[in-house]
Coordinates of C-alpha atoms and ligand atoms in Angstrom, one line a residue:
M1 CA 66.9 -8.6 11.6
E2 CA 70.4 -8.9 12.6
K3 CA 72.4 -11.8 12.8
L4 CA 73.8 -12.4 15.6
T5 CA 76.9 -15.6 16.2
I6 CA 76.1 -16.5 20.3
Q7 CA 79.4 -17.5 21.9
T8 CA 78.6 -21.0 23.6
H9 CA 80.7 -24.1 25.1
P10 CA 80.0 -28.0 25.1
I11 CA 77.3 -29.5 26.6
A12 CA 77.7 -32.4 28.0
G13 CA 74.9 -35.7 27.4
Q14 CA 73.5 -34.2 24.5
K15 CA 73.6 -38.2 23.2
P16 CA 70.7 -39.1 21.1
G17 CA 69.3 -42.3 22.5
T18 CA 66.7 -45.1 20.4
S19 CA 65.0 -42.2 19.1
G20 CA 66.2 -39.2 19.4
L21 CA 67.5 -36.9 21.9
R22 CA 65.3 -36.5 25.0
K23 CA 65.5 -34.5 29.0
K24 CA 63.9 -33.0 30.7
T25 CA 62.1 -29.9 29.6
R26 CA 63.9 -27.6 31.7
E27 CA 67.4 -29.0 30.3
F28 CA 66.1 -28.2 27.3
M29 CA 65.2 -24.6 28.1
S30 CA 68.4 -24.1 30.4
P31 CA 70.6 -21.6 28.2
H32 CA 72.2 -22.7 25.0
Y33 CA 70.6 -26.3 25.3
L34 CA 68.2 -26.5 22.1
E35 CA 70.8 -23.7 20.1
N36 CA 74.1 -26.2 20.9
F37 CA 72.0 -29.3 19.7
I38 CA 70.5 -28.1 16.8
Q39 CA 74.1 -26.1 15.9
A40 CA 75.8 -28.8 15.9
L41 CA 72.6 -30.8 13.9
W42 CA 73.6 -28.5 11.4
A43 CA 77.1 -28.7 11.3
A44 CA 76.4 -33.1 11.2
I45 CA 74.8 -33.0 8.1
G46 CA 77.4 -30.5 6.7
G47 CA 75.6 -27.5 6.5
V48 CA 72.2 -26.2 6.8
A49 CA 72.5 -23.6 3.9
G50 CA 70.8 -24.5 0.9
K51 CA 69.1 -26.7 2.4
T52 CA 64.9 -27.4 3.3
L53 CA 63.3 -29.3 5.3
V54 CA 60.7 -30.3 7.4
L55 CA 60.1 -29.2 11.4
G56 CA 56.9 -29.8 13.5
G57 CA 56.2 -31.7 16.3
D58 CA 53.5 -33.2 18.7
G59 CA 52.8 -29.9 20.8
R60 CA 53.8 -30.4 23.8
Y61 CA 54.9 -27.9 26.3
F62 CA 57.9 -26.3 24.2
N63 CA 57.4 -27.1 21.4
D64 CA 56.1 -23.3 20.1
R65 CA 59.5 -21.7 21.5
A66 CA 61.8 -24.7 19.8
A67 CA 60.0 -24.2 16.3
Q68 CA 61.1 -20.1 16.9
V69 CA 64.3 -20.7 17.7
I70 CA 64.0 -23.7 14.7
L71 CA 63.3 -21.1 12.1
R72 CA 65.5 -18.4 13.5
M73 CA 68.5 -20.3 13.2
A74 CA 68.2 -22.1 10.2
A75 CA 67.0 -18.7 8.6
A76 CA 71.0 -16.9 10.3
G77 CA 72.1 -20.7 8.3
G78 CA 71.1 -20.1 5.3
A79 CA 68.4 -22.7 4.7
A80 CA 66.4 -22.4 1.5
K81 CA 63.2 -23.7 2.9
V82 CA 61.6 -24.6 5.9
I83 CA 57.7 -26.9 5.6
V84 CA 56.7 -26.2 9.3
G85 CA 53.1 -28.2 10.2
Q86 CA 50.2 -25.3 10.8
N87 CA 51.1 -24.3 14.2
A88 CA 54.3 -26.1 14.9
L89 CA 52.5 -29.7 15.1
L90 CA 53.3 -32.3 12.8
S91 CA 52.9 -36.2 13.8
T92 CA 56.2 -38.4 13.3
P93 CA 54.6 -39.8 10.8
A94 CA 53.1 -37.1 8.9
A95 CA 56.3 -35.3 9.0
S96 CA 58.4 -38.6 7.7
N97 CA 55.8 -38.8 4.7
L98 CA 56.3 -34.5 4.2
I99 CA 60.1 -35.5 4.0
R100 CA 59.2 -37.9 1.7
Q101 CA 56.4 -36.4 -0.7
R102 CA 58.4 -32.5 -1.0
K103 CA 62.1 -34.6 -1.6
T104 CA 63.9 -32.1 1.4
D105 CA 66.9 -32.5 3.3
G106 CA 65.6 -34.3 6.2
G107 CA 63.3 -33.0 9.3
I108 CA 63.7 -32.2 13.0
I109 CA 60.1 -33.7 14.6
L110 CA 59.9 -32.5 18.6
S111 CA 58.9 -34.7 20.7
A112 CA 59.9 -37.0 24.0
S113 CA 57.0 -39.6 22.1
H114 CA 55.2 -41.5 25.2
N115 CA 57.0 -39.6 27.8
P116 CA 54.8 -37.0 29.5
G117 CA 54.8 -33.6 28.5
G118 CA 55.3 -29.9 30.7
P119 CA 58.0 -27.7 32.3
D120 CA 58.5 -30.7 34.9
A121 CA 58.4 -33.8 32.4
D122 CA 59.6 -34.9 28.5
F123 CA 61.0 -33.1 25.8
G124 CA 62.9 -34.7 22.4
V125 CA 64.5 -34.1 19.3
K126 CA 64.6 -35.7 16.3
F127 CA 66.5 -35.5 13.0
N128 CA 64.9 -37.7 9.9
T129 CA 67.2 -37.5 7.3
P130 CA 66.1 -37.3 3.7
N131 CA 64.2 -41.4 3.3
G132 CA 62.0 -39.8 6.0
G133 CA 63.8 -42.3 8.5
P134 CA 65.0 -41.5 11.9
A135 CA 68.7 -41.0 11.3
P136 CA 70.9 -43.5 11.1
E137 CA 73.7 -44.0 14.5
E138 CA 76.3 -42.3 12.1
V139 CA 74.9 -40.3 11.8
T140 CA 73.7 -39.5 15.2
A141 CA 77.5 -39.9 16.6
R142 CA 78.4 -37.5 14.5
I143 CA 75.7 -34.5 15.7
H144 CA 77.1 -36.1 19.5
Q145 CA 80.3 -35.8 17.8
E146 CA 79.5 -31.9 17.1
T147 CA 78.1 -31.2 20.8
Q148 CA 81.4 -31.8 22.0
R149 CA 82.8 -29.3 20.3
V150 CA 80.7 -26.4 19.7
T151 CA 82.1 -22.6 20.6
S152 CA 79.3 -20.5 18.8
Y153 CA 75.8 -20.8 17.2
S154 CA 74.1 -18.8 14.5
I155 CA 70.1 -17.0 15.0
L156 CA 67.9 -14.2 13.3
E157 CA 67.8 -11.8 16.1
T158 CA 63.9 -11.2 15.0
R159 CA 60.0 -11.6 15.8
D160 CA 58.2 -14.3 15.8
I161 CA 57.0 -16.2 13.1
D162 CA 53.1 -16.1 12.5
L163 CA 52.7 -20.6 12.2
S164 CA 49.0 -20.2 12.7
R165 CA 48.9 -18.9 9.1
L166 CA 48.7 -21.5 6.4
G167 CA 50.8 -19.9 3.0
A168 CA 54.9 -18.9 2.7
T169 CA 56.2 -16.2 4.2
R170 CA 60.5 -15.4 4.3
L171 CA 62.4 -15.2 7.5
G172 CA 65.8 -13.4 6.5
R173 CA 66.0 -14.6 2.9
T174 CA 65.2 -18.4 3.7
V175 CA 61.3 -19.4 2.8
I176 CA 59.3 -20.7 5.4
E177 CA 56.5 -22.4 3.7
I178 CA 53.3 -23.3 7.1
V179 CA 50.9 -26.0 5.6
D180 CA 48.1 -27.9 6.8
P181 CA 49.4 -31.0 8.9
V182 CA 47.0 -33.9 7.9
A183 CA 46.3 -32.9 4.1
D184 CA 49.4 -34.6 2.9
Y185 CA 48.7 -37.5 5.8
A186 CA 45.0 -38.2 4.8
A187 CA 45.7 -38.0 0.9
L188 CA 48.5 -40.8 1.3
M189 CA 46.2 -43.2 3.1
A190 CA 43.2 -42.4 1.2
R191 CA 45.7 -44.4 -2.1
L192 CA 46.8 -46.8 0.8
F193 CA 42.9 -48.3 1.5
D194 CA 39.8 -48.5 0.5
F195 CA 37.8 -45.6 2.2
D196 CA 35.0 -46.5 0.4
A197 CA 35.2 -49.9 2.4
I198 CA 36.2 -48.7 6.2
R199 CA 32.4 -45.7 4.8
R200 CA 30.3 -49.4 4.7
L201 CA 31.2 -50.3 8.1
F202 CA 31.0 -47.6 10.2
S203 CA 27.1 -46.7 7.7
G204 CA 26.4 -49.9 9.0
G205 CA 26.4 -49.3 12.6
F206 CA 30.5 -50.3 13.7
T207 CA 31.1 -47.9 16.4
L208 CA 34.8 -47.0 17.4
R209 CA 36.5 -45.6 20.3
Y210 CA 39.7 -43.9 19.1
D211 CA 41.9 -42.1 21.8
A212 CA 44.2 -39.7 20.8
M213 CA 46.0 -39.3 24.8
H214 CA 45.4 -35.3 24.6
A215 CA 48.4 -35.9 21.7
V216 CA 49.2 -35.0 18.1
T217 CA 47.1 -37.3 16.5
G218 CA 43.5 -35.9 17.7
P219 CA 43.3 -33.5 14.7
Y220 CA 44.4 -36.7 12.3
A221 CA 41.8 -39.1 13.2
K222 CA 39.2 -36.9 13.5
A223 CA 39.7 -35.6 9.8
I224 CA 40.7 -39.0 8.8
L225 CA 38.4 -41.1 11.0
E226 CA 35.2 -38.7 12.0
D227 CA 35.4 -36.2 9.2
T228 CA 36.1 -38.8 5.9
L229 CA 35.3 -41.8 7.2
G230 CA 32.2 -41.5 8.8
A231 CA 32.5 -42.9 12.1
A232 CA 30.0 -41.5 14.7
P233 CA 30.9 -37.8 16.0
G234 CA 33.0 -38.2 19.6
S235 CA 34.4 -41.8 18.0
V236 CA 37.7 -39.6 18.5
I237 CA 38.5 -38.4 22.3
N238 CA 41.2 -36.5 24.2
A239 CA 40.7 -35.3 20.5
E240 CA 43.2 -31.7 21.3
P241 CA 46.5 -31.7 21.9
Q242 CA 47.8 -30.0 25.2
P243 CA 51.0 -29.0 26.1
D244 CA 51.3 -31.6 29.0
F245 CA 48.7 -34.2 27.6
G246 CA 46.0 -33.3 30.0
G247 CA 48.6 -34.9 32.6
G248 CA 48.4 -38.1 31.3
H249 CA 51.5 -40.2 29.6
P250 CA 50.8 -40.2 26.5
D251 CA 51.8 -44.0 26.2
P252 CA 48.8 -46.8 24.4
N253 CA 49.7 -49.6 26.5
P254 CA 46.7 -51.3 29.3
I255 CA 48.0 -49.1 32.2
R256 CA 48.9 -45.9 30.8
A257 CA 45.3 -46.5 28.3
K258 CA 43.0 -48.4 31.6
P259 CA 40.3 -46.3 30.1
L260 CA 40.8 -47.9 27.0
V261 CA 40.3 -51.6 28.3
D262 CA 37.4 -50.7 30.7
L263 CA 35.2 -49.3 28.0
V264 CA 36.7 -52.6 26.0
M265 CA 35.9 -54.9 28.7
G266 CA 32.6 -53.5 29.8
P267 CA 28.5 -53.9 28.6
D268 CA 29.2 -50.3 26.3
A269 CA 32.6 -52.3 25.0
P270 CA 32.3 -50.4 20.8
D271 CA 33.8 -53.0 17.9
F272 CA 37.1 -51.5 17.6
A273 CA 38.6 -49.0 20.2
A274 CA 42.5 -47.2 20.0
A275 CA 44.9 -45.6 21.0
S276 CA 48.6 -43.8 20.0
D277 CA 50.9 -41.9 21.7
G278 CA 52.1 -38.3 21.9
D279 CA 52.8 -37.8 18.5
G280 CA 51.4 -40.0 16.4
D281 CA 53.1 -43.0 15.8
R282 CA 52.2 -45.9 18.0
N283 CA 49.4 -48.3 18.3
M284 CA 47.3 -49.7 20.5
I285 CA 44.7 -51.8 19.1
L286 CA 41.2 -52.8 21.2
G287 CA 38.5 -55.0 19.5
R288 CA 35.3 -56.4 22.2
G289 CA 36.3 -58.1 25.1
I290 CA 40.1 -58.4 23.8
V291 CA 43.5 -56.3 23.7
V292 CA 45.3 -57.4 21.2
T293 CA 49.0 -56.9 22.1
P294 CA 51.5 -55.4 19.1
S295 CA 53.4 -58.0 18.5
D296 CA 49.8 -60.5 17.8
S297 CA 49.1 -57.4 15.7
L298 CA 52.2 -57.6 13.5
A299 CA 51.8 -60.5 12.9
V300 CA 47.9 -60.7 11.7
L301 CA 48.7 -57.4 9.6
A302 CA 51.6 -59.3 7.9
A303 CA 48.4 -62.3 7.5
N304 CA 46.3 -60.1 6.0
A305 CA 47.8 -56.9 4.3
H306 CA 46.8 -58.2 1.1
L307 CA 43.5 -57.3 1.5
A308 CA 43.9 -53.6 1.1
P309 CA 44.8 -51.9 -1.9
G310 CA 48.4 -50.5 -0.9
Y311 CA 49.3 -53.9 -0.7
K312 CA 47.4 -55.9 -2.7
G313 CA 50.4 -57.6 -4.9
G314 CA 51.4 -58.7 -0.8
L315 CA 54.7 -58.5 1.0
A316 CA 58.4 -58.4 -0.2
G317 CA 58.9 -59.3 3.6
V318 CA 59.0 -58.2 7.3
A319 CA 60.9 -57.5 9.7
R320 CA 60.5 -57.1 13.5
S321 CA 62.7 -55.8 16.1
M322 CA 64.0 -58.5 18.1
P323 CA 62.3 -58.3 21.5
T324 CA 59.1 -58.0 19.4
S325 CA 57.9 -62.2 19.8
R326 CA 58.1 -64.2 16.6
A327 CA 54.6 -64.8 15.5
V328 CA 55.4 -62.7 12.2
D329 CA 58.1 -64.9 11.9
R330 CA 55.2 -67.8 12.0
V331 CA 53.6 -66.0 9.2
A332 CA 56.4 -65.2 7.2
A333 CA 57.5 -68.5 7.0
A334 CA 54.1 -69.6 6.5
R335 CA 53.6 -68.0 2.8
G336 CA 57.4 -67.7 2.1
M337 CA 58.4 -64.5 2.7
D338 CA 61.5 -63.2 4.6
A339 CA 61.7 -61.8 8.3
Y340 CA 64.1 -60.1 10.0
E341 CA 65.5 -59.2 13.1
T342 CA 66.8 -55.7 14.0
P343 CA 67.7 -53.7 16.9
T344 CA 64.9 -51.9 19.0
G345 CA 64.3 -48.8 17.1
W346 CA 63.0 -47.6 14.0
K347 CA 66.0 -46.1 12.9
F348 CA 67.1 -50.0 11.9
F349 CA 64.5 -50.0 9.4
G350 CA 64.9 -48.2 7.0
N351 CA 67.9 -49.7 5.0
L352 CA 65.9 -52.5 4.7
L353 CA 62.5 -50.8 3.9
D354 CA 65.3 -48.3 1.1
A355 CA 66.7 -51.5 -0.5
G356 CA 62.8 -53.3 -0.8
R357 CA 63.5 -56.1 1.3
V358 CA 60.4 -56.0 3.8
T359 CA 57.0 -54.1 3.2
L360 CA 55.6 -54.3 7.0
C361 CA 57.9 -53.5 10.4
G362 CA 56.8 -53.5 13.3
E363 CA 57.9 -53.6 17.8
E364 CA 56.4 -55.3 20.8
S365 CA 56.4 -51.4 22.3
A366 CA 53.1 -50.9 20.0
G367 CA 54.9 -49.4 16.9
T368 CA 53.9 -50.6 13.6
G369 CA 54.2 -49.6 10.1
S370 CA 55.3 -49.9 6.3
D371 CA 57.2 -48.5 2.7
H372 CA 54.7 -46.1 2.8
V373 CA 56.6 -43.8 5.3
R374 CA 59.4 -44.5 7.0
E375 CA 58.3 -44.4 10.5
K376 CA 55.9 -46.5 13.1
D377 CA 52.2 -45.0 12.3
G378 CA 49.8 -45.3 14.4
L379 CA 46.7 -44.0 12.7
W380 CA 48.3 -46.4 9.1
A381 CA 48.0 -49.2 11.6
V382 CA 44.4 -48.6 13.0
L383 CA 43.5 -48.3 8.7
L384 CA 44.8 -50.8 7.9
W385 CA 43.1 -53.1 10.9
L386 CA 39.7 -51.5 9.4
N387 CA 40.2 -52.1 5.9
I388 CA 41.1 -55.7 6.7
L389 CA 37.6 -55.7 9.2
G390 CA 35.8 -54.6 6.5
E391 CA 36.8 -57.5 4.3
T392 CA 35.8 -60.0 6.0
G393 CA 33.5 -59.2 8.1
L394 CA 35.2 -60.8 11.7
S395 CA 35.0 -59.1 15.0
V396 CA 38.5 -57.8 16.4
A397 CA 38.1 -61.4 18.7
D398 CA 37.5 -63.4 15.7
T399 CA 40.7 -62.5 14.1
M400 CA 42.6 -63.0 17.3
R401 CA 40.8 -66.7 17.3
A402 CA 41.3 -67.5 13.8
H403 CA 45.2 -66.2 13.5
W404 CA 45.8 -68.5 16.8
R405 CA 44.7 -71.7 15.5
A406 CA 46.3 -71.3 12.2
F407 CA 49.6 -70.1 13.6
G408 CA 49.6 -70.9 17.0
R409 CA 49.9 -68.2 19.9
D410 CA 52.6 -66.8 21.0
F411 CA 52.0 -65.5 24.8
Y412 CA 53.6 -62.3 25.2
T413 CA 54.5 -59.5 28.0
R414 CA 57.0 -56.9 28.9
H415 CA 57.9 -56.1 32.5
D416 CA 59.1 -52.3 33.6
Y417 CA 61.3 -51.4 36.2
E418 CA 61.6 -47.9 35.7
A419 CA 63.6 -45.0 37.6
L420 CA 66.2 -48.0 38.6
D421 CA 69.9 -46.3 39.2
K422 CA 71.7 -46.3 36.5
A423 CA 75.1 -47.6 38.1
L424 CA 72.8 -50.5 39.2
A425 CA 70.8 -51.4 36.7
E426 CA 73.9 -51.8 34.1
E427 CA 75.5 -53.7 37.1
M428 CA 72.8 -56.1 36.8
L429 CA 72.8 -55.9 33.2
D430 CA 76.9 -56.3 33.0
D431 CA 76.8 -59.4 35.5
L432 CA 74.0 -61.0 33.6
R433 CA 76.1 -60.8 30.2
A434 CA 79.3 -63.1 31.8
R435 CA 77.4 -65.2 33.2
L436 CA 75.4 -66.3 29.9
P437 CA 77.9 -68.7 27.9
A438 CA 77.0 -70.7 31.7
L439 CA 73.1 -70.4 31.8
A440 CA 72.7 -73.2 29.2
G441 CA 71.9 -76.7 31.3
Q442 CA 70.5 -75.0 34.2
S443 CA 66.8 -75.0 35.2
F444 CA 65.3 -71.5 36.7
A445 CA 61.6 -71.9 38.4
G446 CA 61.0 -75.6 36.2
R447 CA 62.5 -74.2 32.7
R448 CA 65.5 -75.3 31.6
V449 CA 67.8 -73.1 29.5
T450 CA 68.9 -74.0 25.7
S451 CA 70.7 -71.2 25.6
A452 CA 71.7 -67.6 26.2
D453 CA 73.6 -64.6 23.5
E454 CA 73.8 -61.2 23.6
F455 CA 71.8 -59.8 19.8
A456 CA 73.8 -57.9 17.3
Y457 CA 73.4 -56.5 14.3
V458 CA 74.7 -56.5 10.9
D459 CA 73.1 -54.7 8.6
P460 CA 72.4 -56.8 5.6
V461 CA 72.0 -53.4 3.2
D462 CA 75.3 -51.4 4.3
G463 CA 77.2 -54.3 6.4
S464 CA 76.7 -51.7 9.5
R465 CA 77.0 -53.3 13.1
A466 CA 74.9 -52.9 16.2
E467 CA 76.5 -53.9 19.4
R468 CA 75.1 -54.6 22.5
Q469 CA 71.4 -54.8 21.5
G470 CA 69.9 -56.4 24.6
L471 CA 70.8 -60.1 26.0
R472 CA 68.5 -63.4 25.5
V473 CA 67.3 -66.6 27.1
H474 CA 66.2 -69.4 25.2
F475 CA 63.7 -72.4 27.3
E476 CA 63.0 -75.7 26.2
G477 CA 59.9 -75.4 24.6
G478 CA 60.6 -72.7 22.9
A479 CA 60.0 -69.4 25.9
R480 CA 62.5 -66.6 25.1
A481 CA 63.4 -63.8 28.2
V482 CA 64.8 -60.9 26.6
Y483 CA 66.7 -57.8 28.9
R484 CA 67.3 -54.4 27.8
L485 CA 68.0 -51.2 28.8
S486 CA 65.5 -48.2 28.1
G487 CA 67.3 -45.8 25.7
T488 CA 63.8 -43.3 26.0
G489 CA 64.5 -42.6 29.8
T490 CA 64.9 -38.9 31.2
E491 CA 65.6 -40.9 34.5
G492 CA 68.2 -43.0 35.9
A493 CA 67.7 -46.6 34.3
T494 CA 64.5 -48.2 32.7
L495 CA 64.8 -52.1 32.7
R496 CA 62.6 -53.7 29.7
V497 CA 62.5 -57.7 30.4
Y498 CA 60.1 -59.2 27.9
L499 CA 58.7 -62.5 28.2
E500 CA 56.7 -65.0 25.5
D501 CA 55.8 -68.4 25.5
H502 CA 54.7 -70.4 22.5
V503 CA 51.8 -72.5 22.2
D504 CA 49.6 -74.8 19.8
A505 CA 47.6 -76.9 21.8
P506 CA 44.0 -75.6 20.8
D507 CA 42.5 -75.7 24.0
R508 CA 45.3 -73.8 25.5
L509 CA 44.8 -70.4 23.2
E510 CA 42.8 -68.5 25.5
A511 CA 44.9 -69.4 28.5
P512 CA 45.3 -66.6 31.1
V513 CA 48.3 -64.7 30.1
A514 CA 49.7 -64.6 33.2
E515 CA 49.2 -68.2 33.9
V516 CA 50.9 -69.1 30.7
L517 CA 53.6 -67.1 31.0
A518 CA 53.8 -67.7 34.7
D519 CA 57.7 -69.8 35.2
V520 CA 58.6 -67.8 33.1
I521 CA 58.1 -64.7 34.4
A522 CA 60.0 -66.0 37.4
A523 CA 62.6 -67.6 35.5
A524 CA 63.3 -65.1 33.7
G525 CA 63.7 -62.9 37.4
E526 CA 65.7 -65.6 39.2
I527 CA 68.1 -65.2 36.3
A528 CA 69.2 -61.5 36.7
G529 CA 68.4 -61.6 40.5
I530 CA 65.5 -58.2 39.5
A531 CA 64.4 -58.3 42.8
A532 CA 67.4 -59.1 45.1
R533 CA 68.9 -56.9 43.3
T534 CA 67.2 -53.7 42.8
G535 CA 64.4 -54.9 46.0
R536 CA 61.3 -54.4 43.8
R537 CA 58.9 -56.4 44.4
A538 CA 57.4 -56.1 41.0
P539 CA 57.6 -54.0 37.4
D540 CA 56.3 -50.4 37.3
V541 CA 54.1 -51.6 34.2
K542 CA 53.7 -54.4 32.8
T543 CA 52.3 -53.8 29.0
Ligands
LIG601 C1 61.4 -47.3 23.0 C2 60.6 -48.9 22.3 C3 60.9 -49.2 20.8 C4 60.3 -47.3 20.5 C5 61.3 -46.6 20.8 C6 61.0 -44.8 20.4 O1 62.6 -47.9 23.4 O2 61.0 -49.5 23.1 O3 60.3 -49.9 21.0 O4 61.1 -47.4 19.3 O5 60.8 -46.4 22.6 O6 59.8 -45.3 20.3 P1 63.3 -47.6 24.4 O7 65.0 -48.3 23.8 O8 62.5 -47.1 25.7 O9 63.4 -49.3 25.0 V1 58.6 -43.5 20.5 O10 57.5 -43.7 19.4 O11 58.6 -43.4 21.9 O12 59.6 -42.9 19.7
LIG602 CO1 56.5 -42.0 19.4

């Protein structure tokens, strides 16, 4: 087993975005690409020598090869131990849990999350710090810096490790411990939730459909929902992780998970339905005749979490990303809890969770989580919902109706314009940024703007600043439009326009979303000049 030092040169563009470094798979597979990034990561954390790391991924194409390369590089760098999920699989929340449980120096998650997988699709690498959370900006900036000066990397020349066999083995002097990816995570869920209450629900005939979208949560959902909790066999569908996710986008939203929407709206609707994304940190919640928006789901969970054993003492506070609707703020205000507003991306919740300021947090993009790990957690959200329904005996739709009656309803939609020309998209937002101060007082599509600004965040725990986190326009009556460019795409630019309006009137609570938001949508389009500038008449994805 020989340690090789390979000469290389910096590769441009290795800058982690909202959640890790995401690129086309072929780019990741090109000579030295992955190796450069990993060597830069070692440098950014003060070397890997003597460290213990967790490693796993969502099973997408190149996951297995990348894992072998990283293990050989960890061994060449003198790592003490790498804890690897069997077959190099770990969902993002399970990896976060392992990092915390085993008190490691961090972990590497191989995933491009909700982006499609395959040789012509996307791949990604995320680094999580010892608290189990995504590396904060200061760390990702250091990694990026190191990628710009890497000149060589070290790697062992050896055969592949058999990652299908549980147990410990060695690579050079590094211990490689291959663990069941599900076991510790399932044990954590059993500590947080009243599994007996959920079992009673299923034994009483409650029906479930869980779509794992051919991604990593299949084995987790089968083990927990079917084998442990007694959901009928076959309740979990698309449960085998596949390298190309069955050719789909493993993104749990009404577009990508349309069959699930059709199912709950049809005659054979189950009582509860859910889906998760590529790496298992997102969730989509549906019930008979209803799709719950992620922002509403966060609010309902915040209002009812105390019904589950893990949260029976109440919540310290809640946090949401800025573009997420303000539904959860209303719950916090009513319950006297602190509510925080952070930039998009889970890395901004870490300090608040570590400091014990918040217990629950979430994003409009179908991410919800709590202080049990430092990532969003799709299956956790499903189990919390089931635990709550087990306690209240209500249906999903009745739960939402009761919530809206108590707090009013934040109608919400997000419009994505994908694969725009990057320069054009940036120019459109630059122009809008320049016009923000003049917008107040003007009306668009019959809606008067009351204020407009660009969101910047000062972390209340460590004082770090994040600038340019989205353009916000507030309208009279409480409606809002937010614009930002995605930081997870791999092609051109994706413009996200987040639209919401608050309704209290009891007779309007179940009005069609498109009708309630029609003016706000029109105003937001007009303000930014979306159609005129992009030539796009409609968004590619509406969630
Ligand atoms: C998107 C979502 C954001 C989420 C991020 C990572 O980022 O909007 O809320 O945290 O993906 O999620 P962006 O920059 O494309 O809007 V995951 O599940 O893809 O790691
Ligand atoms: Co994800």
